[in-house]
mmCIF file of C-alpha atoms in Angstrom:
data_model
loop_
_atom_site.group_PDB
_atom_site.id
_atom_site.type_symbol
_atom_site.label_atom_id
_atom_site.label_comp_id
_atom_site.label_asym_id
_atom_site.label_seq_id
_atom_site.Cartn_x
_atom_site.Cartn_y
_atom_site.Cartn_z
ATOM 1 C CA UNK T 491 -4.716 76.780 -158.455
ATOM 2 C CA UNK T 492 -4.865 73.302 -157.917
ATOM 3 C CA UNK T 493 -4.472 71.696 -154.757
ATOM 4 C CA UNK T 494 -1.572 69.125 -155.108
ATOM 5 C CA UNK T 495 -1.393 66.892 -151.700
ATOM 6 C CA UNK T 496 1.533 66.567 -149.634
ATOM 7 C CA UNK T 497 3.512 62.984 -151.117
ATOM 8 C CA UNK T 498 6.441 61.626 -150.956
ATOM 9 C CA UNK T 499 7.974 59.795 -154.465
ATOM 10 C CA UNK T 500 9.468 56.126 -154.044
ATOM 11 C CA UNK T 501 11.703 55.802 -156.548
ATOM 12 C CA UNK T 502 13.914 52.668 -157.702
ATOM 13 C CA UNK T 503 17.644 52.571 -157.002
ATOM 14 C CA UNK T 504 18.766 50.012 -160.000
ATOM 15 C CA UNK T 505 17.453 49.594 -163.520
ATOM 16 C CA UNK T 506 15.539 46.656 -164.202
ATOM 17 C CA UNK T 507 11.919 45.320 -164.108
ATOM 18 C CA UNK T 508 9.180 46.166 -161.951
ATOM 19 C CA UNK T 509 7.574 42.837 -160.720
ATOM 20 C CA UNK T 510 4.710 43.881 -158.804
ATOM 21 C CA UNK T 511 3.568 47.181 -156.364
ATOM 22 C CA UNK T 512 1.101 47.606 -153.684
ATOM 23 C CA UNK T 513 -2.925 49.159 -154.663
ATOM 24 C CA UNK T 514 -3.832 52.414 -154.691
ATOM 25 C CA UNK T 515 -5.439 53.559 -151.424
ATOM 26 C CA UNK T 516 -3.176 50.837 -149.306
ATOM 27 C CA UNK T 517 -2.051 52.185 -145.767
ATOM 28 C CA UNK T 518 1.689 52.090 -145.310
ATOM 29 C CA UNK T 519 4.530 52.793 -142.832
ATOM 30 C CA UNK T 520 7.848 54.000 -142.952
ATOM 31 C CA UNK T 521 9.577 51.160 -143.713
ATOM 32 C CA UNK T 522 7.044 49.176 -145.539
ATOM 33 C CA UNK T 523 7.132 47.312 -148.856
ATOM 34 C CA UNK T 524 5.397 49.339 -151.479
ATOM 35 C CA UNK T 525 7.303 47.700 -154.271
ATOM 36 C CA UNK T 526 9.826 45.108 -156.235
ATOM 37 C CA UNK T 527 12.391 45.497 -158.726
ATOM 38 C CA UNK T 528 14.005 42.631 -160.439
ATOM 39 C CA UNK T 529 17.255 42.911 -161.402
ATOM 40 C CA UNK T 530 20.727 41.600 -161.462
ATOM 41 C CA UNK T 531 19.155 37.889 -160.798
ATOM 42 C CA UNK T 532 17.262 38.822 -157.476
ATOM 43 C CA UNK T 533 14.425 41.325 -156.149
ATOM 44 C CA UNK T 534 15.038 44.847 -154.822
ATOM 45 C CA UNK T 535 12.049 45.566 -152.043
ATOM 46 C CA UNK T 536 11.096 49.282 -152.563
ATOM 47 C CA UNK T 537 10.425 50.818 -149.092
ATOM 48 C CA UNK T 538 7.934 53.874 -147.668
ATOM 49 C CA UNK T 539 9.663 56.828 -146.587
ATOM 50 C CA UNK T 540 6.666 57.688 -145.099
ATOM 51 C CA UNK T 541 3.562 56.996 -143.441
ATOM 52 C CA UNK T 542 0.356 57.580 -145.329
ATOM 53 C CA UNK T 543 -1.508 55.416 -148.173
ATOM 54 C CA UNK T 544 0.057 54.545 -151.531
ATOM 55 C CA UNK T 545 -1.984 57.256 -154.444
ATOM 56 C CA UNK T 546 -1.191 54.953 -157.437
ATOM 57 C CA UNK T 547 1.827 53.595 -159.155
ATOM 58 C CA UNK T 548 4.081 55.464 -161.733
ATOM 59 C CA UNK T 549 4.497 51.966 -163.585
ATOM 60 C CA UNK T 550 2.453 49.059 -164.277
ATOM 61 C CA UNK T 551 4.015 45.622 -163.858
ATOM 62 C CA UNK T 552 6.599 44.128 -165.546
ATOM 63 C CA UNK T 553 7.648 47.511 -167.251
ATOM 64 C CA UNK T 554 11.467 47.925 -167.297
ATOM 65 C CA UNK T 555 12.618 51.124 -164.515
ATOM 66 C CA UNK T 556 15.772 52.705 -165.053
ATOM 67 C CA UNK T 557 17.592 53.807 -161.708
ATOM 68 C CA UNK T 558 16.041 56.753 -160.263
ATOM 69 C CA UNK T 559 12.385 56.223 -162.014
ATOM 70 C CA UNK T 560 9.394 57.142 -159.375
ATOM 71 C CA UNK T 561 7.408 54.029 -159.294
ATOM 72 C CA UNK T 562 4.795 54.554 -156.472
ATOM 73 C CA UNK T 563 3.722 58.014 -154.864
ATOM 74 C CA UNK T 564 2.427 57.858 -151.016
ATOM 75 C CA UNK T 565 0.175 60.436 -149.758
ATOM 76 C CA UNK T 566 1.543 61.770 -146.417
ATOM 77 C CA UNK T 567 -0.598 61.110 -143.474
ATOM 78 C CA UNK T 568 -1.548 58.684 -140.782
ATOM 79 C CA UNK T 569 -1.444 54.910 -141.671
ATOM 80 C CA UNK T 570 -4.648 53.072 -140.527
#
């Protein structure tokens, strides 16, 4: 079996472009920015659910989302 850590999935709430997302390995809060969505003429700030560091994006930049597309995965744990 392979060990699959605990994460939690941040996932976009409009369709649109992805303009930028934090690194890989980046401590985070609940709360904090982990990404942006452009659409409808203005920027949608993606938000941690949880506190941990961001494992990698779904997306790359400027790719086009579609509501409900995971864009960033956060490994659960203690933010440093």
């Amino acid at each position: 079996m392979i060990p699959i850590p605990a994460c939690s999935i941040v996932s976009t709430p409009v369709a649109g472009r992805l303009t930028d997302h934090l690194a890989a390995d980046t401590p985070v809060r609940v709360g904090d920015v982990v990404a942006r969505v452009h659409a409808g003429g203005r920027d949608h700030e993606l938000r941690a659910r949880t506190a941990g560091r961001v494992g990698g994006p779904m997306l790359r930049p400027t790719q086009p989302v579609d509501a409900g597309d995971a864009v960033v995965w956060v490994t659960r744990g203690t933010a440093a």
